[in-house]
Tab-separated table of C-alpha atoms in Angstrom:
chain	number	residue	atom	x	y	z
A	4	UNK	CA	92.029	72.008	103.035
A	5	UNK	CA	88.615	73.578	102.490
A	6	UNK	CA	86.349	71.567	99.633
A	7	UNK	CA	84.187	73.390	97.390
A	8	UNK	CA	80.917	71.738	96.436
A	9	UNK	CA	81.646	72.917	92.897
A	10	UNK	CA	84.614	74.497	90.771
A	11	UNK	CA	83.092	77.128	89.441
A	12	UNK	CA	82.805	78.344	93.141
A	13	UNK	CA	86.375	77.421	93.831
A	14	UNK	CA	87.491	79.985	91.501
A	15	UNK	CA	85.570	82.489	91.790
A	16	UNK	CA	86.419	82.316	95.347
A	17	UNK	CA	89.904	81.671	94.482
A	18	UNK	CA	90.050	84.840	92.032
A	19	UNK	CA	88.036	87.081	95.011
A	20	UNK	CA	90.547	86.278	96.872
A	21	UNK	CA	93.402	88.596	95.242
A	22	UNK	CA	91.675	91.367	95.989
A	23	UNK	CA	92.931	93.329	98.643
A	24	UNK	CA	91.706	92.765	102.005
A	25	UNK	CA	89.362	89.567	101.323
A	26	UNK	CA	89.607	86.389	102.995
A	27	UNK	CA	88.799	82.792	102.600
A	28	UNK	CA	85.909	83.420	104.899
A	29	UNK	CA	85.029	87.163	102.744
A	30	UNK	CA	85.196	85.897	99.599
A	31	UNK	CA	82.872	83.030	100.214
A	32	UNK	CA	80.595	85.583	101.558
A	33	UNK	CA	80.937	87.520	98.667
A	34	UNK	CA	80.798	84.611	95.995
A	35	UNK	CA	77.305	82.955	97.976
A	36	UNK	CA	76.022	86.838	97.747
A	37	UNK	CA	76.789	87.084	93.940
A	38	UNK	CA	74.646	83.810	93.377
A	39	UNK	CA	71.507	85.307	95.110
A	40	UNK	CA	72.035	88.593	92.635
A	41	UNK	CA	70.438	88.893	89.039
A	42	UNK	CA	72.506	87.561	86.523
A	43	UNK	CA	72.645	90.673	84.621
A	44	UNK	CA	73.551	92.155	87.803
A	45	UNK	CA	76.533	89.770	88.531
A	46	UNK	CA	77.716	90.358	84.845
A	47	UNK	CA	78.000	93.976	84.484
A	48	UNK	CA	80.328	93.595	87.755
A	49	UNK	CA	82.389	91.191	86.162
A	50	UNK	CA	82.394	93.445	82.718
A	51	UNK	CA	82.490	96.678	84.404
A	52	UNK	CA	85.949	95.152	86.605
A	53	UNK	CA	87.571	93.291	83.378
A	54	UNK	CA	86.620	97.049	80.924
A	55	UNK	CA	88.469	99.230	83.569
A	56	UNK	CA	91.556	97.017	83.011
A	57	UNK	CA	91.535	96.686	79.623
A	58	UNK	CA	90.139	100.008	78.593
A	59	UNK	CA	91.796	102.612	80.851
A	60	UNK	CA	94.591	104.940	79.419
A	61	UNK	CA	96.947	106.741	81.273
A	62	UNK	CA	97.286	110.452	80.441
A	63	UNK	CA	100.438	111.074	78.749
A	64	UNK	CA	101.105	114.351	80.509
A	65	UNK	CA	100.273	113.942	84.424
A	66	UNK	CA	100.002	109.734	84.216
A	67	UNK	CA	96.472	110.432	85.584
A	68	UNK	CA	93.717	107.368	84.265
A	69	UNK	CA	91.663	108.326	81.524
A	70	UNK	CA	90.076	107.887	78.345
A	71	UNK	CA	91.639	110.245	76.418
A	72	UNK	CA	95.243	110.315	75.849
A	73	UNK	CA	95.293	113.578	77.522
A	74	UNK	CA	93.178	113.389	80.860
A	75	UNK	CA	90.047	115.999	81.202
A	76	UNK	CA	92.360	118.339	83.963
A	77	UNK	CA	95.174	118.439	81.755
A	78	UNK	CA	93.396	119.861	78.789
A	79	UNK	CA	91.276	121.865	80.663
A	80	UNK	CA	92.393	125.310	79.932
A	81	UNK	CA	90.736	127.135	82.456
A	82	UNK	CA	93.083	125.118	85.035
A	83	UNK	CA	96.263	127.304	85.429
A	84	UNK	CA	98.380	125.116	83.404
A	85	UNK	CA	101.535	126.598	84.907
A	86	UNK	CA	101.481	124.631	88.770
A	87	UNK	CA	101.781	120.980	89.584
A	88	UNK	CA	100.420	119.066	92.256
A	89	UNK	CA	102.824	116.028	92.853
A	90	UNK	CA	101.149	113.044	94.196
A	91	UNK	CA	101.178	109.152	95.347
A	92	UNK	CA	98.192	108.155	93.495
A	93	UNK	CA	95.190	108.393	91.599
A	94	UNK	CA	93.114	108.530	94.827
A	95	UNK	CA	95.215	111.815	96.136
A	96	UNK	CA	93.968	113.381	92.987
A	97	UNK	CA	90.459	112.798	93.897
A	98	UNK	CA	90.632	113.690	97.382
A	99	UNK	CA	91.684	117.350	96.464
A	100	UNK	CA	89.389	117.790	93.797
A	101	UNK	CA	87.042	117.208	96.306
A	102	UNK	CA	88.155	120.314	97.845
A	103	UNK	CA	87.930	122.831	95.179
A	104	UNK	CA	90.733	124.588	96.472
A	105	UNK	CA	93.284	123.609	93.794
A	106	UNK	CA	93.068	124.762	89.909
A	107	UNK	CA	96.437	123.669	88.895
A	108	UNK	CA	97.761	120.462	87.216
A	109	UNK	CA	98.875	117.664	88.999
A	110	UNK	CA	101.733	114.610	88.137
A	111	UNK	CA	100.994	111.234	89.922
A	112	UNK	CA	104.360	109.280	91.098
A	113	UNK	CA	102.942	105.748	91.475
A	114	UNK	CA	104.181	105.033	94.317
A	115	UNK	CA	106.521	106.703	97.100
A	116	UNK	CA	110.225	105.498	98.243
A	117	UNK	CA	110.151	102.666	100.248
A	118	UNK	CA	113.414	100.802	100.780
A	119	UNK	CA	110.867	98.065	102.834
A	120	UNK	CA	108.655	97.508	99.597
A	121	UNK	CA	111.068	97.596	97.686
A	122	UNK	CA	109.857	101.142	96.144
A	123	UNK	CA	112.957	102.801	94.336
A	124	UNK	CA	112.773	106.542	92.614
A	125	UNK	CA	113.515	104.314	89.504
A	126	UNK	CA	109.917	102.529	89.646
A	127	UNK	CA	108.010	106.405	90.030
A	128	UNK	CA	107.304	108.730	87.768
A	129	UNK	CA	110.123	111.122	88.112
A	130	UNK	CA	111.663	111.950	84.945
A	131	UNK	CA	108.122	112.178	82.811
A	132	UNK	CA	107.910	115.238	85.713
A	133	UNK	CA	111.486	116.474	85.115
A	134	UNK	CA	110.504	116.522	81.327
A	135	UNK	CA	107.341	118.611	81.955
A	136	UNK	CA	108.948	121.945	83.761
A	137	UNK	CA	110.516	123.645	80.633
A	138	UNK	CA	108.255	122.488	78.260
A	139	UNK	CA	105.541	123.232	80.103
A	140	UNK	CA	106.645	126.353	81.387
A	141	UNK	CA	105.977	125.250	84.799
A	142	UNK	CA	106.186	127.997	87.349
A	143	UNK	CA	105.484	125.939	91.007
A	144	UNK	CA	105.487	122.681	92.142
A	145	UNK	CA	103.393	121.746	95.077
A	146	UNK	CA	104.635	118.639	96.817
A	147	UNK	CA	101.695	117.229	98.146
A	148	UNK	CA	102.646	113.367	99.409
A	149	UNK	CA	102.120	111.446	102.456
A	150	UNK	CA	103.197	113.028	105.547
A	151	UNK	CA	105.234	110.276	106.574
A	152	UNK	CA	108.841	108.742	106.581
A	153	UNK	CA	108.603	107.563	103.022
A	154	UNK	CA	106.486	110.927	102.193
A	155	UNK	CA	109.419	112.922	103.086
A	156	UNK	CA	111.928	110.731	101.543
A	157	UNK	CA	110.493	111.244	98.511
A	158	UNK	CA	109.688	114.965	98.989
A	159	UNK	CA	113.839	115.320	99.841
A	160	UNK	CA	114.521	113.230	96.742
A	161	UNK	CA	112.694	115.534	94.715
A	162	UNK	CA	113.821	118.285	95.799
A	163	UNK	CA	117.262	117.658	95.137
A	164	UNK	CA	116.215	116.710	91.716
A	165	UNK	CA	113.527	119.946	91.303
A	166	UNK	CA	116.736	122.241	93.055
A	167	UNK	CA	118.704	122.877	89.126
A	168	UNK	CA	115.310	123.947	87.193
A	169	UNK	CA	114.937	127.081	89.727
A	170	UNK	CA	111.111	126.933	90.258
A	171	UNK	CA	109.076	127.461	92.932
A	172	UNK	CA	108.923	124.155	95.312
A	173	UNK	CA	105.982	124.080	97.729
A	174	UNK	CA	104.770	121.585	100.305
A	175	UNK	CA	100.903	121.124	101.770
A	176	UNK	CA	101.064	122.687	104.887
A	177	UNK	CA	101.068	120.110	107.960
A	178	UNK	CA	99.199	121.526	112.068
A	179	UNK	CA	96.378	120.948	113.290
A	180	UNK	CA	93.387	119.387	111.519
A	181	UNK	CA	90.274	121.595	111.051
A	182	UNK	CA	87.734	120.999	113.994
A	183	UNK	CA	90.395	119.221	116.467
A	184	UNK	CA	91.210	120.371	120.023
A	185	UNK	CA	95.001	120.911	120.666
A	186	UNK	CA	95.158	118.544	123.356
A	187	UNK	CA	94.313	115.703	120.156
A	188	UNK	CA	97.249	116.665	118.292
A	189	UNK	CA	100.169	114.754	118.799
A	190	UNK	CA	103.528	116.775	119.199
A	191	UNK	CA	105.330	116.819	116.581
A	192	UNK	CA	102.509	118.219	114.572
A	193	UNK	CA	101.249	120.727	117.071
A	194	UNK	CA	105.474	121.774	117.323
A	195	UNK	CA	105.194	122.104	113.470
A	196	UNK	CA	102.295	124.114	113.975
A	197	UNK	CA	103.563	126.483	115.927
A	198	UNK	CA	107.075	126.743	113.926
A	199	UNK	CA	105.275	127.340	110.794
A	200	UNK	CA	102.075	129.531	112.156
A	201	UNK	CA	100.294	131.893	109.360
A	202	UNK	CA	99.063	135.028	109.791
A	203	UNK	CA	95.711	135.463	111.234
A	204	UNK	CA	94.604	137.426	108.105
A	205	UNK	CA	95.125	134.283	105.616
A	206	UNK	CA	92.584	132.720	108.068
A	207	UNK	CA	90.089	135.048	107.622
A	208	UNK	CA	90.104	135.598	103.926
A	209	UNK	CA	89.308	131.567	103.607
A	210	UNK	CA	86.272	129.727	102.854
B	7	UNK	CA	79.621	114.495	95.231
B	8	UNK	CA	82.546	112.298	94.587
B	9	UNK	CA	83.978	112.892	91.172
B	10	UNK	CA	86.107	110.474	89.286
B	11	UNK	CA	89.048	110.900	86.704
B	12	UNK	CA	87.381	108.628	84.459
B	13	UNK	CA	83.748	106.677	83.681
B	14	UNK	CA	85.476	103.294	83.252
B	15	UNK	CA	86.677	103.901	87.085
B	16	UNK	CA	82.992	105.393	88.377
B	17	UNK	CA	81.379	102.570	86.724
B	18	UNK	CA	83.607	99.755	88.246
B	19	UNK	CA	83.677	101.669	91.791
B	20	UNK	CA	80.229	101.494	91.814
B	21	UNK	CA	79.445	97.783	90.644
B	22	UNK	CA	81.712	96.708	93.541
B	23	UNK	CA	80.058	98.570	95.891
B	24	UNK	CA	76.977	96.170	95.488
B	25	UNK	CA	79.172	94.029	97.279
B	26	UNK	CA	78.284	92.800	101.072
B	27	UNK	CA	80.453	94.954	103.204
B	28	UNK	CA	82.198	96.845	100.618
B	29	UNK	CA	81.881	101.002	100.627
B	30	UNK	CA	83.368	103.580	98.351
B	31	UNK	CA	86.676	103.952	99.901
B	32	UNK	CA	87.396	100.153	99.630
B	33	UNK	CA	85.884	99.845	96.365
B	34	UNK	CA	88.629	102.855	94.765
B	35	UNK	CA	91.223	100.851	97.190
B	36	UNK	CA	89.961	97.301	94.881
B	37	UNK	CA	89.126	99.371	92.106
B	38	UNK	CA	93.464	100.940	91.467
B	39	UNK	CA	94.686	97.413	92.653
B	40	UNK	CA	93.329	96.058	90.023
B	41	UNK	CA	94.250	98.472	87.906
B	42	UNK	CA	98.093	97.403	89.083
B	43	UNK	CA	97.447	93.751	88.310
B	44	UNK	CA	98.245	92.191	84.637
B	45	UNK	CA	95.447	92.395	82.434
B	46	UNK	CA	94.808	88.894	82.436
B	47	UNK	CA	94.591	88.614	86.327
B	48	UNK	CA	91.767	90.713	86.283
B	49	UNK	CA	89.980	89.331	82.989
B	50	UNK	CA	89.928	85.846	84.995
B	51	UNK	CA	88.556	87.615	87.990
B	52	UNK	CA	85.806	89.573	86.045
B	53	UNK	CA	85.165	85.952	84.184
B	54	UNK	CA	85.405	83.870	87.663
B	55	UNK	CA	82.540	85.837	88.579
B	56	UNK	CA	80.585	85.836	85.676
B	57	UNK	CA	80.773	81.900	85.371
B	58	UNK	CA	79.415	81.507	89.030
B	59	UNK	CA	76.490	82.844	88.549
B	60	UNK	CA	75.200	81.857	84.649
B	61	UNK	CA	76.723	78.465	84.790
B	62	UNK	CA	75.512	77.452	88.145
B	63	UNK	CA	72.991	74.811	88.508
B	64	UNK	CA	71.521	73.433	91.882
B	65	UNK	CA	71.104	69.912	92.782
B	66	UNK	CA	67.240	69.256	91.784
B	67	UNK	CA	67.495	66.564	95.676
B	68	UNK	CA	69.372	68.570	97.984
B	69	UNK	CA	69.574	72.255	96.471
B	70	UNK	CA	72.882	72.646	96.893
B	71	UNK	CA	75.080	74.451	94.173
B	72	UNK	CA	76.306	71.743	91.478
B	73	UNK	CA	77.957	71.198	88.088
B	74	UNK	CA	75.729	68.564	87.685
B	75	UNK	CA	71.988	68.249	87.501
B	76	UNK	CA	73.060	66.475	90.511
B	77	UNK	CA	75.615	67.268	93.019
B	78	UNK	CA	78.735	65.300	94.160
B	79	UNK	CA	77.151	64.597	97.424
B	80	UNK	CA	73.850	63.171	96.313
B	81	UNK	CA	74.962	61.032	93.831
B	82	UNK	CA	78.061	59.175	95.984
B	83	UNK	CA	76.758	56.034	96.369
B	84	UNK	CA	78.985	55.424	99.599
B	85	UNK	CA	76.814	58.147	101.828
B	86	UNK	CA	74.293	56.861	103.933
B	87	UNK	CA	71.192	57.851	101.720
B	88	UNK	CA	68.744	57.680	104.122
B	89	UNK	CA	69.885	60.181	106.420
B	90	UNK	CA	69.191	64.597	106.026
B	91	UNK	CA	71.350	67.051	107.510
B	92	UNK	CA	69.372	70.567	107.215
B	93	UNK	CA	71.651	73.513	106.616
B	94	UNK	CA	70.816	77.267	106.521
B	95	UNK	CA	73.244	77.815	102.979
B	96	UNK	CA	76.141	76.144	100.826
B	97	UNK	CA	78.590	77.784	103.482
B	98	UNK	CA	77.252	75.236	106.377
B	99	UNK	CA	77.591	72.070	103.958
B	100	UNK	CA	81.421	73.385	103.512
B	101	UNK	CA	81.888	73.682	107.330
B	102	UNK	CA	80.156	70.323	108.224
B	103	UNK	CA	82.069	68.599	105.653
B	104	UNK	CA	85.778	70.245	106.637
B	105	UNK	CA	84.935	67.964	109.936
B	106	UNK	CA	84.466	64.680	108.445
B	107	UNK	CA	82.125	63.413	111.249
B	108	UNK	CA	78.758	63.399	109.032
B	109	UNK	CA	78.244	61.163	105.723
B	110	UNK	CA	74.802	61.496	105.170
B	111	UNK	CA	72.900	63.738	102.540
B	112	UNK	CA	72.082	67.643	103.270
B	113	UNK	CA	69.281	69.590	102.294
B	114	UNK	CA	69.854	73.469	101.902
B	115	UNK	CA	67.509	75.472	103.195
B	116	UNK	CA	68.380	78.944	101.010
B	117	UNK	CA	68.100	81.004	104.504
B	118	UNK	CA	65.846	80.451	107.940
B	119	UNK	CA	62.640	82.231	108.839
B	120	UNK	CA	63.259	85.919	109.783
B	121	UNK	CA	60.187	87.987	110.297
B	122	UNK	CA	62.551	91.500	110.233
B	123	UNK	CA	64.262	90.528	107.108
B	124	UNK	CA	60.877	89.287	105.620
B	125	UNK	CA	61.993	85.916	105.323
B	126	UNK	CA	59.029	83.226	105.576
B	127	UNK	CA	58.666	79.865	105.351
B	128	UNK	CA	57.313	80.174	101.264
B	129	UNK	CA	60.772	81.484	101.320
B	130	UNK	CA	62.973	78.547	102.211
B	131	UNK	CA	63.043	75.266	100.282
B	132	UNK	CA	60.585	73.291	102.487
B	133	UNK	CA	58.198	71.280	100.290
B	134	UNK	CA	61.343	69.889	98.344
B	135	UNK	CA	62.603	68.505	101.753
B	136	UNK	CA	58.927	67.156	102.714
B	137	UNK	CA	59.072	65.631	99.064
B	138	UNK	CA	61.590	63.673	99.480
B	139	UNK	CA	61.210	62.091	102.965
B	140	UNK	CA	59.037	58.772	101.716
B	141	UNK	CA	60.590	58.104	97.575
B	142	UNK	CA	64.540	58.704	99.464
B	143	UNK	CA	63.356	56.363	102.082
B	144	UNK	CA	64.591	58.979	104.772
B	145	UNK	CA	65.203	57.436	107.938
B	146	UNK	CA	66.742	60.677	109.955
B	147	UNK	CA	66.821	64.427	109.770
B	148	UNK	CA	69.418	66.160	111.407
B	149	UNK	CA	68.392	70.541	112.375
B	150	UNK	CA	71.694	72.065	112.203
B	151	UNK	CA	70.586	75.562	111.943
B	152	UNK	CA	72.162	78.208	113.539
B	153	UNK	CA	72.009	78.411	117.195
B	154	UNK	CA	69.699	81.712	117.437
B	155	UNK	CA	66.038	82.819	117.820
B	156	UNK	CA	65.418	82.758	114.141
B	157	UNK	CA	67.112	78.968	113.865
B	158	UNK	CA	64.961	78.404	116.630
B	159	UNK	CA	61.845	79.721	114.953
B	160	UNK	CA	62.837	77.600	111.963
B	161	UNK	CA	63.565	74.486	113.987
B	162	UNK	CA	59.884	74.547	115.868
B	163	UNK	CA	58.785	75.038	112.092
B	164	UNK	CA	60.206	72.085	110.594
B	165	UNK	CA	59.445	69.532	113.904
B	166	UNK	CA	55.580	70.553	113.065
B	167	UNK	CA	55.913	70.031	109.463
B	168	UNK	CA	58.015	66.817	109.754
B	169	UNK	CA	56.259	65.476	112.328
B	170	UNK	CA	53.544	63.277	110.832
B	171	UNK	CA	56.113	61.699	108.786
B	172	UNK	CA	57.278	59.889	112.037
B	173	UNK	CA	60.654	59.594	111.009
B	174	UNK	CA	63.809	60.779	113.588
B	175	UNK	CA	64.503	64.212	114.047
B	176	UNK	CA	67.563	65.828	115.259
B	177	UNK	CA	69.232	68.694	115.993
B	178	UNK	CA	73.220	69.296	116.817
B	179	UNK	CA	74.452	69.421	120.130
B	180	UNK	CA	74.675	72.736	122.080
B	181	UNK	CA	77.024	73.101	124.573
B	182	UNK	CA	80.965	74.568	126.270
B	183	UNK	CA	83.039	74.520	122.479
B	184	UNK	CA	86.021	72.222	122.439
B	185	UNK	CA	88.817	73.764	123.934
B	186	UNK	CA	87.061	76.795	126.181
B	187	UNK	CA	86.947	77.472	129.891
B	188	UNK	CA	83.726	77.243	131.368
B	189	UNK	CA	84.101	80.562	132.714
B	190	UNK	CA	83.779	81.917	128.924
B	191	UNK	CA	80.987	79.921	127.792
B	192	UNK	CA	77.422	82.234	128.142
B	193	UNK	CA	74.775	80.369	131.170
B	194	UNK	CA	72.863	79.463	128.767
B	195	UNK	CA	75.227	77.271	127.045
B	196	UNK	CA	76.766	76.047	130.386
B	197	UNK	CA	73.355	75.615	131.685
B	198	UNK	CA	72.055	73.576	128.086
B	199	UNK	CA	75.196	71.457	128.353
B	200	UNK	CA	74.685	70.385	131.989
B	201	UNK	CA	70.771	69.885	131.254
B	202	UNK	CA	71.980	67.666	127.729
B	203	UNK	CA	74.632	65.935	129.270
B	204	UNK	CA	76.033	62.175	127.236
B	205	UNK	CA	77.800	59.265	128.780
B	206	UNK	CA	81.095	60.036	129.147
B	207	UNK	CA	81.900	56.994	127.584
B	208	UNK	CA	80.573	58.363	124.755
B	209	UNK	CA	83.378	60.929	124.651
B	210	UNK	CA	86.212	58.225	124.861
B	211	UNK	CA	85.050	56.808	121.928
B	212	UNK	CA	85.303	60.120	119.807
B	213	UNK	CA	88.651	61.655	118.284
């Protein structure tokens, strides 16, 4: 049982602790770091942390964070308002905005299917996307989740659930990642690339 | 340029960054975990931290962090007050007392010298441990810096400092860790242990 040489440090290291991926051993790192730091320093970490819980909104339309009660890409009218971008999380949305090759909406689940985590379609948010097609006169959905077991699971589930509405259903493509030899590629990715090959032109005509 | 759905999240993302060891990608990972937890999880985390580092005090004997002006240590009356373990930081007192074999008084250095991380010896809480050699009535200081070129450095330091005081100086034993083959232990280790070898009575008497 590890003693503290005061409480104050206990807790803090106790609290650090929660976060995901610290240790014991991090967290004391951490904590000793945060006493060598300003004060005002230390405090706008601790406000800026305790503001993003208590502040933060989620956008009533794609359950994207944000201050608003509408998030800035849903009520951005030069964003083809028509197409949603299905995905896991919050951090999925960022990644392909980082792209700029995607002007559409997007609707973030919360979470995949796991049966091991105990993730069921009940716990996502899959009727607040059921309840946007007509509405929203939605024309395509673009499935865009983890290319995994649990990623297609989910992609199935919705599919059965996205079949009755009659709208285009897309997935993000899966092959062979930009700037890797072949020989890198495991099978069943190289096989998919193969099976679902594009034509050359589409190739050329990208940035 | 990474852009993020909302300020609150920017602003959070990038106070944990300031963290030792913590980059963007883990900071967003910390960053929607906590935006997962109950509200008043992560208002005791933001206020853990916060605490730490206003309400700290250090011990005005042995510099260590206290509630107290001070600490626990210092002021228990059943430690052998005559006697100095020097530490490199708070973390050290934690280890040394986790193995219950010391119950003398420490004195925290705040770091050792470093001439690539700018580190001198103005740096390090020196003249507070000269100061209190003759009103403590020390009898015994104990080195228990870390075993490299820079705890070295520091060592050589203090012994010319501390010796006109003519009081006995220490420093921890270096040799094979409990437990290891001597194939695994470095020659200079193996060769330091053979050089610095006790009585093996003197290991019969230990648990």
């Amino acid at each position: 049982m590890q003693s503290y040489p005061t409480k104050l440090l206990e807790q803090a290291v106790h609290e650090l602790t929660r976060l995901p991926g610290i240790g014991r051993k991090t967290a004391i790192r951490m904590a000793l770091h945060l006493l060598k730091r300003p004060a005002v320093e230390v405090e706008s970490l601790g406000t800026a942390i305790i503001r993003l819980r208590t502040e933060i909104h989620y956008c009533s339309r794609c359950m994207n964070i944000s201050e608003e009660e509408v998030c800035a890409i849903c009520s951005n009218h030069k964003r083809d308002q028509h197409q949603i971008c299905v995905v896991e999380d919050i951090r999925d949305v960022m990644a392909i905005e980082n792209t700029n090759q995607y002007n559409g909406l997007y609707h973030i689940l919360g979470g995949i299917i796991s049966p091991i985590e105990g993730v069921s379609p009940q716990d996502l948010n899959i009727e607040s996307l059921l309840n946007r097609i007509r509405p929203e006169g939605i024309r395509e959905i673009i499935l865009a989740l983890p290319t995994t077991i649990e990623g297609d699971t989910t992609n199935f589930f919705l599919f059965r659930k996205l079949k009755p509405y009659e709208i285009m259903l897309t997935a993000i493509a899966r092959g062979v990642s930009v700037g890797d030899d072949l020989e890198h590629a495991d099978e069943v990715t190289l096989g998919r690339s193969i099976l679902n090959r594009t034509p050359y032109e589409s190739l050329l005509n990208r940035k």
